[in-house]
Amino acid sequence: MSSSDSETLNWQQQANQHLLDGNYLQASRLYEAAIETEPEVRSHYWKLGLMLLLQGQEAEAQTTWLFAMAEGEPEEVEAWTAELIQVLQTEAQRRESLEDWTVAWAIRQHIREIAPKDINNLLNLIGLSIFLKTYTGEELSSWGVLDLLKSETLIKVDSQLLLLVLQELIGYAPLNPQSLEFTKACLGYISDQSTLLDVLVTTAIKISTIYSHSKIGVQFAELGLQLEPESKTALFLTTILHQKAGNVERGIELAKQCYVFCEDLANRVYTNHLILQSLMSAGGGYATEVSSTLERHETLLQSLIELNPTDLPQDITMRLFSTLFFPPYLRDDPKINHRLRQQVAQICQNNIEVYASDVISRYKQKLASRQNIRSTDRPLRIGYLSHCLRTHSVGWLARWLLLHHNREQFQIYAYLINSEGREDGLQDWYVSQVNQAHTFPVGFKEIPDQISEDEIDILIDLDSITLDVCCEIMAVKTAPVQVTWLGWDASEVPTIDYYIADPYVLPENAQDYYSEKIWRLPQTYIAVDCFEVGVSTLRRDELNIPSDAVIYLSSQMGYKYNPQTARMQIQILKAVPNSYFLIKGLMQQDLVKDFF
């Protein structure tokens, strides 16, 4: 190496070290000296401009770069621009590795000015805006990201980067209309379609569950179905979300498509349940078809019970828990309903004990050791497990129990499922009322471990078969005593010890067909202190109802309508003079009116 080369290497190393140390002024002086010695070397200008930029001298940086390009031919300017972008890109990436988001964002904004159609830089800018919490949703349009992705000519985009930014963006602003448009534009560019499908499914569930926007969630689910038409997960989810969104015809169509698509018996049971759900959710207008679908449902269930499979995967096992949700709304025969529910719950339990054998064994060992060393001095720990301790009927009703709990004898824990990120005043109230609250995102893998770690003595499930997650958590048995209360009827999961009732909600002979021991509270299984009175948004005179009229109100979901109930409601109206019946529902009004 010549002495000249050695000197060049030496000062460049010094300049680079000054950059790493944050001594931008010293680095600038070295590059200025280099320019005086080698004015034809364009890279010196790019580095000098970067040092000026890092000192906050943006105008001087731009002037330095423009001066270096001023006399170049178009081909030269194009090559020099690429060199400059590479210099800025390298420093932006270094800043990102240091989590210096603000500086990285500023550098990438200059890259955007130089190369406004550099899609990968724009994607990085979107990601940085999210990290800095400055993202508004307008950037996708104002920076031209959507136009570039939607252009007729496919552009070169980093597929992995695009997927990462998509995940960050719809996680940060899932309800922004631009997020859905961006997702649509990304579909043709992301090569990892399996992960993309997972992202779409998770987003659809989150939007529907956490934010209660099924009409937006179902659009993400439809994109998942478009991406992978043969995905059972996407098909099932899209069907359910259309039902939740009140899209009656589409919900029924997809439910029937699910049934045709699934040939194995366990999935047939579940998809027939989806058909039943879609027909009933329509508001009572499909009574004849509901009846025939229920008959087919029981035939399928009997076949499943006779087959008694023990090799079902987790997803199918969990779906089976909910397949006996609707018969009680259609047939007032608790003995038959409970017998079927017990048999299906036992099948689920058997399969859980196969695929989760290691987990169950670990919890058993933990419970056995706790029984040996448990101190009798500390208060009992009671855990409440639910996705409804929020603005929900269960949330409104259960709060008085929490409010008046004996805090000297009991420590209260809450396990709030599908709750992380939800803005809900009543959920916040529950968090403030317990000794310890755990909120969980969509999913459930960490919940049983948390219950076990907290050494809960009595675990109370408020959701029963309304949420399959709760059923599986109860099935692996993380607490020595497990109880069902309030949210629905007993789930009949074999590992649940008690079902809380009172002398009124269950007849005296109910124990004959309940597998759980019925624990009857002496007066009522639920005590309500009072309810707040809201400000009226609808008045009698707006509906031409006389001031002295008797008003009956139904706020039931569509699947709770059935001909027998409707006949009794109409009989009451006929028997009570000057009475009116208001029906609050989410279904199509014409279907509800036709039904009644």
Coordinates of C-alpha atoms in Angstrom, one line a residue:
M1 CA 0.0 0.0 0.0
S2 CA 1.4 3.4 -1.0
S3 CA 1.8 6.2 1.6
S4 CA -1.0 8.1 -0.2
D5 CA -3.4 5.2 0.1
S6 CA -2.4 4.8 3.7
E7 CA -3.1 8.4 4.5
T8 CA -6.5 8.2 2.7
L9 CA -7.5 5.2 4.7
N10 CA -6.4 6.8 7.9
W11 CA -8.5 10.0 7.5
Q12 CA -11.5 8.0 6.3
Q13 CA -11.3 5.8 9.4
Q14 CA -11.0 8.9 11.6
A15 CA -14.1 10.4 9.9
N16 CA -16.1 7.2 10.4
Q17 CA -15.1 7.1 14.0
H18 CA -16.2 10.7 14.5
L19 CA -19.5 9.7 13.0
L20 CA -19.9 6.8 15.4
D21 CA -18.9 9.1 18.3
G22 CA -21.4 11.8 17.2
N23 CA -18.6 14.3 16.5
Y24 CA -20.2 15.4 13.2
L25 CA -18.3 18.8 13.1
Q26 CA -14.9 17.0 13.2
A27 CA -16.1 14.6 10.5
S28 CA -17.3 17.5 8.4
R29 CA -13.9 19.2 8.5
L30 CA -12.2 16.0 7.4
Y31 CA -14.5 15.7 4.4
E32 CA -14.1 19.4 3.5
A33 CA -10.4 18.9 3.5
A34 CA -10.8 15.8 1.3
I35 CA -12.9 17.8 -1.2
E36 CA -10.2 20.5 -1.4
T37 CA -7.6 17.8 -2.2
E38 CA -9.9 15.6 -4.4
P39 CA -12.7 17.8 -5.7
E40 CA -13.6 15.2 -8.4
V41 CA -14.4 12.4 -5.8
R42 CA -18.2 12.7 -5.5
S43 CA -18.4 10.4 -2.4
H44 CA -16.8 13.1 -0.3
Y45 CA -19.7 15.4 -1.1
W46 CA -22.3 12.8 -0.1
K47 CA -20.6 12.1 3.2
L48 CA -20.1 15.9 3.9
G49 CA -23.8 16.5 3.2
L50 CA -24.7 13.7 5.6
M51 CA -22.6 15.2 8.4
L52 CA -24.2 18.6 7.8
L53 CA -27.6 16.9 7.9
L54 CA -26.8 15.3 11.2
Q55 CA -25.9 18.7 12.6
G56 CA -29.3 20.0 11.6
Q57 CA -28.1 22.0 8.6
E58 CA -30.5 20.6 6.1
A59 CA -30.2 23.4 3.6
E60 CA -26.4 23.3 3.6
A61 CA -26.6 19.5 3.1
Q62 CA -28.8 19.8 0.1
T63 CA -26.7 22.6 -1.4
T64 CA -23.6 20.4 -1.0
W65 CA -25.3 17.5 -2.9
L66 CA -26.7 19.7 -5.6
F67 CA -23.3 21.4 -6.2
A68 CA -21.6 18.0 -6.7
M69 CA -24.2 17.1 -9.4
A70 CA -24.5 20.5 -11.1
E71 CA -22.3 19.8 -14.0
G72 CA -23.0 16.1 -14.5
E73 CA -24.5 14.5 -17.6
P74 CA -27.9 12.8 -17.1
E75 CA -26.4 9.4 -16.9
E76 CA -23.8 10.6 -14.4
V77 CA -26.4 12.3 -12.3
E78 CA -28.4 9.1 -12.2
A79 CA -25.4 7.1 -11.0
W80 CA -24.4 9.8 -8.5
T81 CA -28.0 9.9 -7.1
A82 CA -27.9 6.1 -6.5
E83 CA -24.5 6.6 -4.7
L84 CA -26.0 9.3 -2.5
I85 CA -29.1 7.3 -1.7
Q86 CA -26.9 4.3 -0.7
V87 CA -24.9 6.6 1.7
L88 CA -28.1 7.9 3.3
Q89 CA -29.6 4.4 3.3
T90 CA -26.6 2.9 5.2
E91 CA -26.8 5.6 7.9
A92 CA -30.6 5.2 8.2
Q93 CA -30.2 1.5 8.7
R94 CA -27.5 2.1 11.3
R95 CA -29.8 4.4 13.2
E96 CA -32.6 1.9 13.0
S97 CA -30.4 -0.7 14.5
L98 CA -29.7 1.7 17.4
E99 CA -33.5 2.4 17.7
D100 CA -32.7 6.0 17.0
W101 CA -36.0 6.4 15.2
T102 CA -36.2 10.2 14.9
V103 CA -32.9 10.6 13.1
A104 CA -33.6 7.5 10.9
W105 CA -37.0 9.1 10.0
A106 CA -35.3 12.4 9.1
I107 CA -32.7 10.7 6.9
R108 CA -35.4 8.7 5.1
Q109 CA -37.4 11.8 4.5
H110 CA -34.5 13.2 2.5
I111 CA -34.3 10.0 0.6
R112 CA -37.9 10.4 -0.2
E113 CA -37.3 13.9 -1.6
I114 CA -34.5 12.6 -3.8
A115 CA -36.3 9.4 -4.9
P116 CA -40.0 9.8 -4.2
K117 CA -40.9 6.5 -5.8
D118 CA -38.5 4.4 -3.8
I119 CA -41.2 2.0 -2.4
N120 CA -38.9 0.3 0.1
N121 CA -37.8 3.6 1.6
L122 CA -41.4 4.7 1.8
L123 CA -42.3 1.5 3.6
N124 CA -39.5 2.1 6.1
L125 CA -40.9 5.6 6.6
I126 CA -44.3 4.2 7.4
G127 CA -42.8 1.9 9.9
L128 CA -40.8 4.6 11.5
S129 CA -43.9 6.9 11.7
I130 CA -45.6 4.1 13.6
F131 CA -42.7 3.7 16.0
L132 CA -42.7 7.4 16.6
K133 CA -46.5 7.4 16.9
T134 CA -46.9 10.1 14.3
Y135 CA -48.6 8.0 11.8
T136 CA -52.0 9.5 10.7
G137 CA -53.1 7.2 7.9
E138 CA -52.8 10.0 5.3
E139 CA -49.2 9.1 4.5
L140 CA -50.2 6.1 2.4
S141 CA -51.9 8.5 -0.1
S142 CA -49.8 11.6 0.3
W143 CA -46.5 9.8 -0.2
G144 CA -47.9 7.8 -3.1
V145 CA -47.5 4.4 -1.5
L146 CA -51.0 3.1 -2.5
D147 CA -50.5 4.4 -6.1
L148 CA -47.2 2.6 -6.4
L149 CA -48.6 -0.7 -5.1
K150 CA -51.7 -0.4 -7.3
S151 CA -49.9 0.5 -10.5
E152 CA -50.5 -1.8 -13.4
T153 CA -46.8 -2.5 -13.7
L154 CA -45.5 -4.6 -10.8
I155 CA -42.8 -2.8 -8.9
K156 CA -39.8 -4.2 -7.1
V157 CA -40.6 -4.4 -3.4
D158 CA -39.0 -6.1 -0.5
S159 CA -41.7 -8.7 0.3
Q160 CA -40.5 -9.4 3.8
L161 CA -40.3 -5.6 4.6
L162 CA -43.8 -5.2 3.1
L163 CA -45.2 -7.9 5.3
L164 CA -43.5 -6.5 8.4
V165 CA -44.9 -3.0 7.7
L166 CA -48.3 -4.4 7.1
Q167 CA -48.3 -6.2 10.4
E168 CA -47.2 -3.0 12.2
L169 CA -49.7 -0.8 10.4
I170 CA -52.8 -2.8 10.9
G171 CA -51.8 -3.5 14.4
Y172 CA -51.4 0.3 15.1
A173 CA -54.4 1.6 13.1
P174 CA -56.7 -1.4 12.2
L175 CA -59.8 0.8 11.9
N176 CA -58.4 3.4 9.6
P177 CA -59.9 2.9 6.1
Q178 CA -56.5 3.4 4.5
S179 CA -55.3 0.3 6.4
L180 CA -57.7 -1.9 4.5
E181 CA -56.8 -0.3 1.2
F182 CA -53.1 -0.9 1.9
T183 CA -53.8 -4.5 2.8
K184 CA -55.6 -5.1 -0.5
A185 CA -52.7 -3.5 -2.4
C186 CA -50.1 -5.7 -0.6
L187 CA -51.7 -9.1 -1.5
G188 CA -49.9 -9.5 -4.8
Y189 CA -46.5 -8.7 -3.5
I190 CA -46.1 -10.8 -0.4
S191 CA -44.5 -14.2 -1.0
D192 CA -45.0 -15.6 2.5
Q193 CA -48.7 -16.3 2.0
S194 CA -49.0 -18.5 5.1
T195 CA -47.9 -15.8 7.4
L196 CA -50.0 -13.2 5.5
L197 CA -53.1 -15.4 6.0
D198 CA -52.4 -15.6 9.7
V199 CA -52.1 -11.8 9.8
L200 CA -55.4 -11.3 8.1
V201 CA -57.2 -13.8 10.3
T202 CA -55.7 -12.4 13.5
T203 CA -56.6 -8.8 12.4
A204 CA -60.2 -9.8 11.5
I205 CA -60.6 -11.4 14.9
K206 CA -59.1 -8.5 16.7
I207 CA -61.2 -5.9 14.9
S208 CA -64.4 -7.8 15.6
T209 CA -63.6 -8.9 19.1
I210 CA -61.5 -6.1 20.7
Y211 CA -63.0 -3.1 18.7
S212 CA -66.5 -4.6 18.1
H213 CA -66.4 -3.7 14.4
S214 CA -67.5 -6.9 12.6
K215 CA -68.3 -5.0 9.4
I216 CA -64.7 -4.0 9.1
G217 CA -63.3 -7.2 10.4
V218 CA -65.2 -9.3 7.9
Q219 CA -63.5 -7.4 5.1
F220 CA -60.1 -8.6 6.3
A221 CA -61.5 -12.1 6.7
E222 CA -62.7 -11.9 3.1
L223 CA -59.2 -11.0 1.9
G224 CA -57.9 -14.1 3.8
L225 CA -60.5 -16.2 2.0
Q226 CA -59.5 -14.6 -1.3
L227 CA -55.9 -15.4 -0.6
E228 CA -56.5 -19.0 0.4
P229 CA -60.0 -20.2 -0.7
E230 CA -59.5 -23.7 0.7
S231 CA -58.5 -22.5 4.2
K232 CA -61.0 -23.8 6.7
T233 CA -59.9 -21.2 9.2
A234 CA -60.6 -18.3 6.8
L235 CA -63.8 -19.8 5.6
F236 CA -65.2 -20.5 9.2
L237 CA -64.1 -17.0 10.4
T238 CA -65.6 -15.2 7.4
T239 CA -68.9 -17.0 7.9
I240 CA -69.0 -16.1 11.6
L241 CA -68.1 -12.5 11.0
H242 CA -70.7 -12.0 8.3
Q243 CA -73.3 -13.4 10.8
K244 CA -72.0 -10.9 13.4
A245 CA -72.1 -8.1 10.9
G246 CA -75.8 -8.8 10.1
N247 CA -75.1 -9.8 6.6
V248 CA -77.8 -12.5 6.7
E249 CA -77.8 -13.9 3.1
R250 CA -73.9 -14.0 2.9
G251 CA -73.7 -15.6 6.3
I252 CA -76.2 -18.4 5.3
E253 CA -74.5 -18.9 1.9
L254 CA -71.0 -19.3 3.4
A255 CA -72.3 -21.5 6.2
K256 CA -73.7 -23.9 3.7
Q257 CA -70.5 -23.7 1.6
C258 CA -68.6 -24.7 4.8
Y259 CA -70.7 -27.8 5.2
V260 CA -70.1 -28.9 1.6
F261 CA -66.4 -28.2 1.8
C262 CA -65.8 -30.3 5.0
E263 CA -66.2 -34.0 4.6
D264 CA -64.9 -35.3 7.9
L265 CA -67.5 -35.9 10.6
A266 CA -66.2 -33.6 13.4
N267 CA -66.0 -30.6 11.0
R268 CA -69.4 -31.6 9.6
V269 CA -70.8 -31.2 13.1
Y270 CA -69.2 -27.8 13.4
T271 CA -70.3 -26.5 10.0
N272 CA -73.8 -27.7 10.5
H273 CA -73.7 -25.7 13.8
L274 CA -72.7 -22.6 11.6
I275 CA -75.7 -23.2 9.4
L276 CA -77.9 -23.3 12.4
Q277 CA -76.4 -20.2 13.8
S278 CA -76.7 -18.3 10.5
L279 CA -80.4 -19.3 10.1
M280 CA -81.3 -18.5 13.7
S281 CA -79.4 -15.2 13.7
A282 CA -81.5 -14.0 10.8
G283 CA -84.3 -13.3 13.3
G284 CA -86.7 -16.2 13.1
G285 CA -87.5 -16.0 9.4
Y286 CA -86.2 -19.5 8.6
A287 CA -88.1 -21.6 11.2
T288 CA -88.8 -24.5 8.9
E289 CA -85.2 -24.8 7.8
V290 CA -84.0 -24.3 11.3
S291 CA -86.0 -27.4 12.4
S292 CA -84.6 -29.6 9.7
T293 CA -81.1 -28.4 10.3
L294 CA -81.5 -29.2 14.0
E295 CA -82.6 -32.7 13.2
R296 CA -79.5 -33.2 11.0
H297 CA -77.4 -31.7 13.7
E298 CA -78.5 -34.3 16.3
T299 CA -78.0 -37.1 13.8
L300 CA -74.4 -35.9 13.1
L301 CA -73.8 -35.6 16.9
Q302 CA -75.0 -39.1 17.5
S303 CA -72.6 -40.4 14.8
L304 CA -69.7 -38.5 16.4
I305 CA -70.6 -39.8 19.9
E306 CA -70.6 -43.4 18.5
L307 CA -67.3 -42.9 16.7
N308 CA -65.8 -41.3 19.9
P309 CA -62.6 -40.1 18.2
T310 CA -59.4 -39.5 20.2
D311 CA -57.1 -38.1 17.5
L312 CA -58.7 -34.8 16.8
P313 CA -56.4 -31.8 16.5
Q314 CA -56.7 -28.8 18.8
D315 CA -58.6 -26.5 16.4
I316 CA -61.3 -29.1 15.7
T317 CA -61.6 -30.1 19.3
M318 CA -62.1 -26.5 20.5
R319 CA -64.8 -25.9 17.8
L320 CA -66.8 -28.8 19.1
F321 CA -67.4 -27.2 22.4
S322 CA -69.7 -24.6 20.9
T323 CA -71.7 -27.0 18.7
L324 CA -74.5 -27.4 21.4
F325 CA -75.0 -23.8 21.9
F326 CA -78.3 -23.5 20.1
P327 CA -80.5 -26.5 20.9
P328 CA -81.6 -25.0 24.3
Y329 CA -83.1 -22.0 22.4
L330 CA -85.1 -24.4 20.2
R331 CA -86.1 -27.2 22.5
D332 CA -87.0 -26.8 26.2
D333 CA -85.8 -30.3 27.2
P334 CA -82.8 -29.8 29.5
K335 CA -82.3 -33.5 30.1
I336 CA -81.7 -34.2 26.4
N337 CA -79.7 -31.0 25.9
H338 CA -77.4 -31.8 28.9
R339 CA -76.9 -35.4 27.9
L340 CA -75.7 -34.4 24.5
R341 CA -73.5 -31.6 25.9
Q342 CA -71.9 -34.1 28.4
Q343 CA -71.1 -36.6 25.7
V344 CA -69.5 -34.0 23.4
A345 CA -67.6 -32.4 26.3
Q346 CA -66.2 -35.8 27.2
I347 CA -65.0 -36.2 23.6
C348 CA -63.3 -32.8 23.8
Q349 CA -61.8 -33.7 27.1
N350 CA -60.4 -37.0 25.8
N351 CA -58.8 -35.3 22.9
I352 CA -57.3 -32.5 25.0
E353 CA -55.8 -35.1 27.3
V354 CA -54.0 -36.5 24.2
Y355 CA -52.7 -33.4 22.5
A356 CA -52.0 -31.5 25.8
S357 CA -50.9 -34.4 27.9
D358 CA -47.5 -32.8 28.8
V359 CA -49.2 -29.6 29.9
I360 CA -51.9 -31.4 31.9
S361 CA -49.3 -33.5 33.6
R362 CA -47.3 -30.4 34.6
Y363 CA -50.4 -28.8 36.1
K364 CA -51.3 -32.0 38.0
Q365 CA -47.8 -32.0 39.6
K366 CA -48.1 -28.4 40.5
L367 CA -51.5 -28.9 42.1
A368 CA -50.2 -31.9 44.1
S369 CA -47.2 -30.0 45.4
R370 CA -49.4 -27.0 46.3
Q371 CA -51.8 -29.2 48.4
N372 CA -48.8 -30.4 50.4
I373 CA -47.2 -27.0 51.1
R374 CA -50.2 -24.6 50.9
S375 CA -50.3 -22.2 53.9
T376 CA -53.6 -22.0 55.6
D377 CA -52.8 -18.4 56.7
R378 CA -53.1 -16.6 53.4
P379 CA -56.5 -15.6 52.0
L380 CA -58.0 -17.9 49.4
R381 CA -57.3 -16.8 45.8
I382 CA -60.3 -16.6 43.5
G383 CA -59.8 -16.2 39.8
Y384 CA -62.5 -15.0 37.4
L385 CA -62.1 -16.1 33.8
S386 CA -64.0 -14.3 31.1
H387 CA -64.1 -12.3 27.9
C388 CA -67.2 -10.4 29.1
L389 CA -66.0 -8.4 32.1
R390 CA -66.5 -5.2 30.0
T391 CA -69.5 -3.4 28.5
H392 CA -71.6 -6.5 28.2
S393 CA -74.6 -8.0 30.1
V394 CA -72.3 -10.3 32.1
G395 CA -70.0 -7.3 32.9
W396 CA -72.9 -5.2 34.2
L397 CA -74.3 -8.0 36.3
A398 CA -71.2 -9.4 37.9
R399 CA -69.8 -6.1 39.2
W400 CA -71.7 -6.1 42.5
L401 CA -70.1 -9.4 43.4
L402 CA -66.6 -7.9 42.8
L403 CA -67.5 -4.7 44.6
H404 CA -68.7 -6.4 47.8
H405 CA -66.2 -9.2 47.9
N406 CA -64.7 -9.9 51.3
R407 CA -61.1 -8.7 50.8
E408 CA -59.9 -10.1 54.1
Q409 CA -60.7 -13.7 53.3
F410 CA -60.2 -13.6 49.6
Q411 CA -57.7 -12.3 47.0
I412 CA -59.4 -11.6 43.7
Y413 CA -57.7 -12.2 40.3
A414 CA -59.2 -11.4 36.9
Y415 CA -58.2 -13.1 33.6
L416 CA -59.6 -10.9 30.9
I417 CA -59.6 -12.8 27.6
N418 CA -59.4 -11.0 24.2
S419 CA -59.1 -7.7 26.1
E420 CA -55.6 -6.3 25.5
G421 CA -55.9 -3.0 23.7
R422 CA -59.6 -2.6 24.3
E423 CA -60.8 0.8 25.4
D424 CA -63.7 0.0 27.7
G425 CA -64.6 1.9 30.9
L426 CA -66.3 -1.1 32.5
Q427 CA -63.3 -3.3 31.8
D428 CA -61.1 -0.6 33.4
W429 CA -63.4 -0.7 36.4
Y430 CA -62.9 -4.4 36.8
V431 CA -59.1 -4.0 36.6
S432 CA -59.3 -1.5 39.4
Q433 CA -61.4 -3.7 41.6
V434 CA -59.2 -6.8 41.8
N435 CA -56.0 -7.6 43.5
Q436 CA -54.4 -8.5 40.2
A437 CA -55.8 -8.3 36.7
H438 CA -54.3 -10.0 33.6
T439 CA -55.4 -8.8 30.1
F440 CA -54.7 -11.0 27.2
P441 CA -54.6 -10.4 23.4
V442 CA -56.5 -12.5 20.9
G443 CA -55.4 -16.0 21.7
F444 CA -55.0 -18.0 24.8
K445 CA -51.7 -19.9 25.0
E446 CA -50.3 -18.0 28.0
I447 CA -53.5 -17.9 30.1
P448 CA -53.4 -21.4 31.8
D449 CA -49.7 -20.8 32.8
Q450 CA -50.6 -17.5 34.3
I451 CA -53.4 -19.0 36.4
S452 CA -51.1 -21.8 37.5
E453 CA -48.4 -19.3 38.4
D454 CA -50.8 -17.2 40.4
E455 CA -51.7 -20.4 42.4
I456 CA -55.5 -19.8 42.2
D457 CA -57.5 -21.8 44.6
I458 CA -60.9 -21.4 43.0
L459 CA -61.2 -20.7 39.3
I460 CA -64.6 -19.4 38.2
D461 CA -65.5 -19.5 34.5
L462 CA -68.2 -16.9 33.4
D463 CA -68.4 -17.8 29.7
S464 CA -69.1 -21.6 29.5
I465 CA -69.5 -22.7 25.9
T466 CA -69.9 -19.2 24.6
L467 CA -66.1 -19.2 24.4
D468 CA -64.2 -22.3 23.5
V469 CA -61.0 -20.8 25.0
C470 CA -62.6 -21.0 28.5
C471 CA -63.6 -24.6 27.9
E472 CA -60.1 -25.6 27.0
I473 CA -58.6 -23.7 30.0
M474 CA -61.0 -25.4 32.4
A475 CA -60.3 -28.8 30.7
V476 CA -56.5 -28.7 31.5
K477 CA -57.4 -27.9 35.2
T478 CA -55.0 -25.3 36.5
A479 CA -56.9 -24.8 39.9
P480 CA -57.9 -27.4 42.5
V481 CA -61.6 -26.2 42.5
Q482 CA -63.3 -25.1 39.3
V483 CA -66.7 -23.5 39.0
T484 CA -69.1 -22.2 36.3
W485 CA -71.2 -19.1 37.0
L486 CA -73.5 -16.6 35.4
G487 CA -72.5 -16.3 31.7
W488 CA -74.4 -19.3 30.4
D489 CA -75.5 -22.8 31.4
A490 CA -73.1 -25.4 32.6
S491 CA -70.6 -26.4 30.0
E492 CA -70.4 -30.1 31.3
V493 CA -66.6 -30.1 31.0
P494 CA -65.6 -33.0 33.2
T495 CA -63.0 -31.1 35.1
I496 CA -65.4 -28.5 36.4
D497 CA -66.6 -29.2 40.0
Y498 CA -69.5 -26.9 40.6
Y499 CA -72.2 -25.0 38.9
I500 CA -73.6 -22.0 40.9
A501 CA -77.4 -21.6 40.9
D502 CA -80.2 -20.9 43.4
P503 CA -83.7 -22.3 44.2
Y504 CA -85.2 -20.5 41.3
V505 CA -83.1 -20.9 38.2
L506 CA -83.0 -24.7 38.3
P507 CA -85.7 -27.2 39.3
E508 CA -85.2 -29.5 42.3
N509 CA -84.3 -32.5 40.1
A510 CA -81.7 -30.7 38.0
Q511 CA -78.9 -32.6 39.7
D512 CA -80.2 -35.7 37.9
Y513 CA -78.9 -34.4 34.6
Y514 CA -76.0 -32.0 35.6
S515 CA -72.6 -33.6 35.8
E516 CA -71.3 -30.6 37.9
K517 CA -72.4 -30.5 41.5
I518 CA -75.1 -27.8 41.7
W519 CA -74.2 -25.3 44.5
R520 CA -77.4 -23.4 45.3
L521 CA -77.0 -20.1 47.0
P522 CA -79.8 -19.6 49.5
Q523 CA -81.7 -16.7 47.9
T524 CA -80.3 -15.7 44.6
Y525 CA -77.3 -16.7 42.5
I526 CA -76.8 -13.1 41.5
A527 CA -77.4 -9.9 43.5
V528 CA -77.7 -6.6 41.8
D529 CA -77.2 -3.4 43.9
C530 CA -78.6 -0.9 41.3
F531 CA -78.2 0.2 37.7
E532 CA -77.3 3.7 36.5
V533 CA -80.0 5.5 34.5
G534 CA -78.8 6.8 31.2
V535 CA -80.1 9.8 29.2
S536 CA -83.0 8.9 27.0
T537 CA -82.3 9.0 23.3
L538 CA -85.8 7.8 22.2
R539 CA -89.1 9.0 23.7
R540 CA -92.6 7.7 23.6
D541 CA -94.0 10.7 21.7
E542 CA -91.4 10.2 18.9
L543 CA -93.0 6.7 18.3
N544 CA -96.6 7.9 18.8
I545 CA -97.0 5.9 22.0
P546 CA -99.4 7.3 24.6
S547 CA -97.8 8.4 27.9
D548 CA -99.9 5.9 29.9
A549 CA -99.1 2.9 27.7
V550 CA -97.4 -0.2 28.9
I551 CA -94.2 -0.9 27.0
Y552 CA -92.5 -4.2 26.7
L553 CA -88.9 -4.4 25.3
S554 CA -86.9 -7.2 23.8
S555 CA -83.2 -6.7 23.3
Q556 CA -82.4 -10.3 22.4
M557 CA -80.2 -11.4 19.6
G558 CA -81.9 -12.8 16.5
Y559 CA -81.0 -16.4 17.4
K560 CA -83.1 -16.1 20.6
Y561 CA -86.3 -15.5 18.6
N562 CA -88.4 -18.6 18.2
P563 CA -92.0 -19.2 17.3
Q564 CA -93.0 -20.5 20.8
T565 CA -91.6 -17.4 22.5
A566 CA -93.1 -15.1 19.9
R567 CA -96.6 -16.6 20.4
M568 CA -96.4 -16.0 24.2
Q569 CA -95.2 -12.4 23.6
I570 CA -98.2 -11.7 21.3
Q571 CA -100.5 -13.3 23.9
I572 CA -99.3 -11.0 26.5
L573 CA -99.8 -8.0 24.2
K574 CA -103.4 -9.1 23.6
A575 CA -104.1 -9.6 27.3
V576 CA -102.7 -6.3 28.4
P577 CA -104.7 -3.3 27.1
N578 CA -102.8 -0.3 25.7
S579 CA -99.6 -2.2 25.5
Y580 CA -96.7 -1.9 23.0
F581 CA -93.8 -4.2 22.1
L582 CA -90.4 -2.7 21.1
I583 CA -87.8 -4.9 19.6
K584 CA -84.2 -3.8 19.6
G585 CA -82.2 -5.9 17.1
L586 CA -79.3 -5.8 14.8
M587 CA -80.9 -8.0 12.1
Q588 CA -82.8 -6.8 9.0
Q589 CA -86.0 -5.1 10.1
D590 CA -88.1 -6.7 7.4
L591 CA -87.1 -10.2 8.5
V592 CA -88.0 -9.5 12.1
K593 CA -91.4 -8.0 11.1
D594 CA -92.2 -10.9 8.9
F595 CA -91.4 -13.3 11.7
F596 CA -93.7 -11.7 14.2

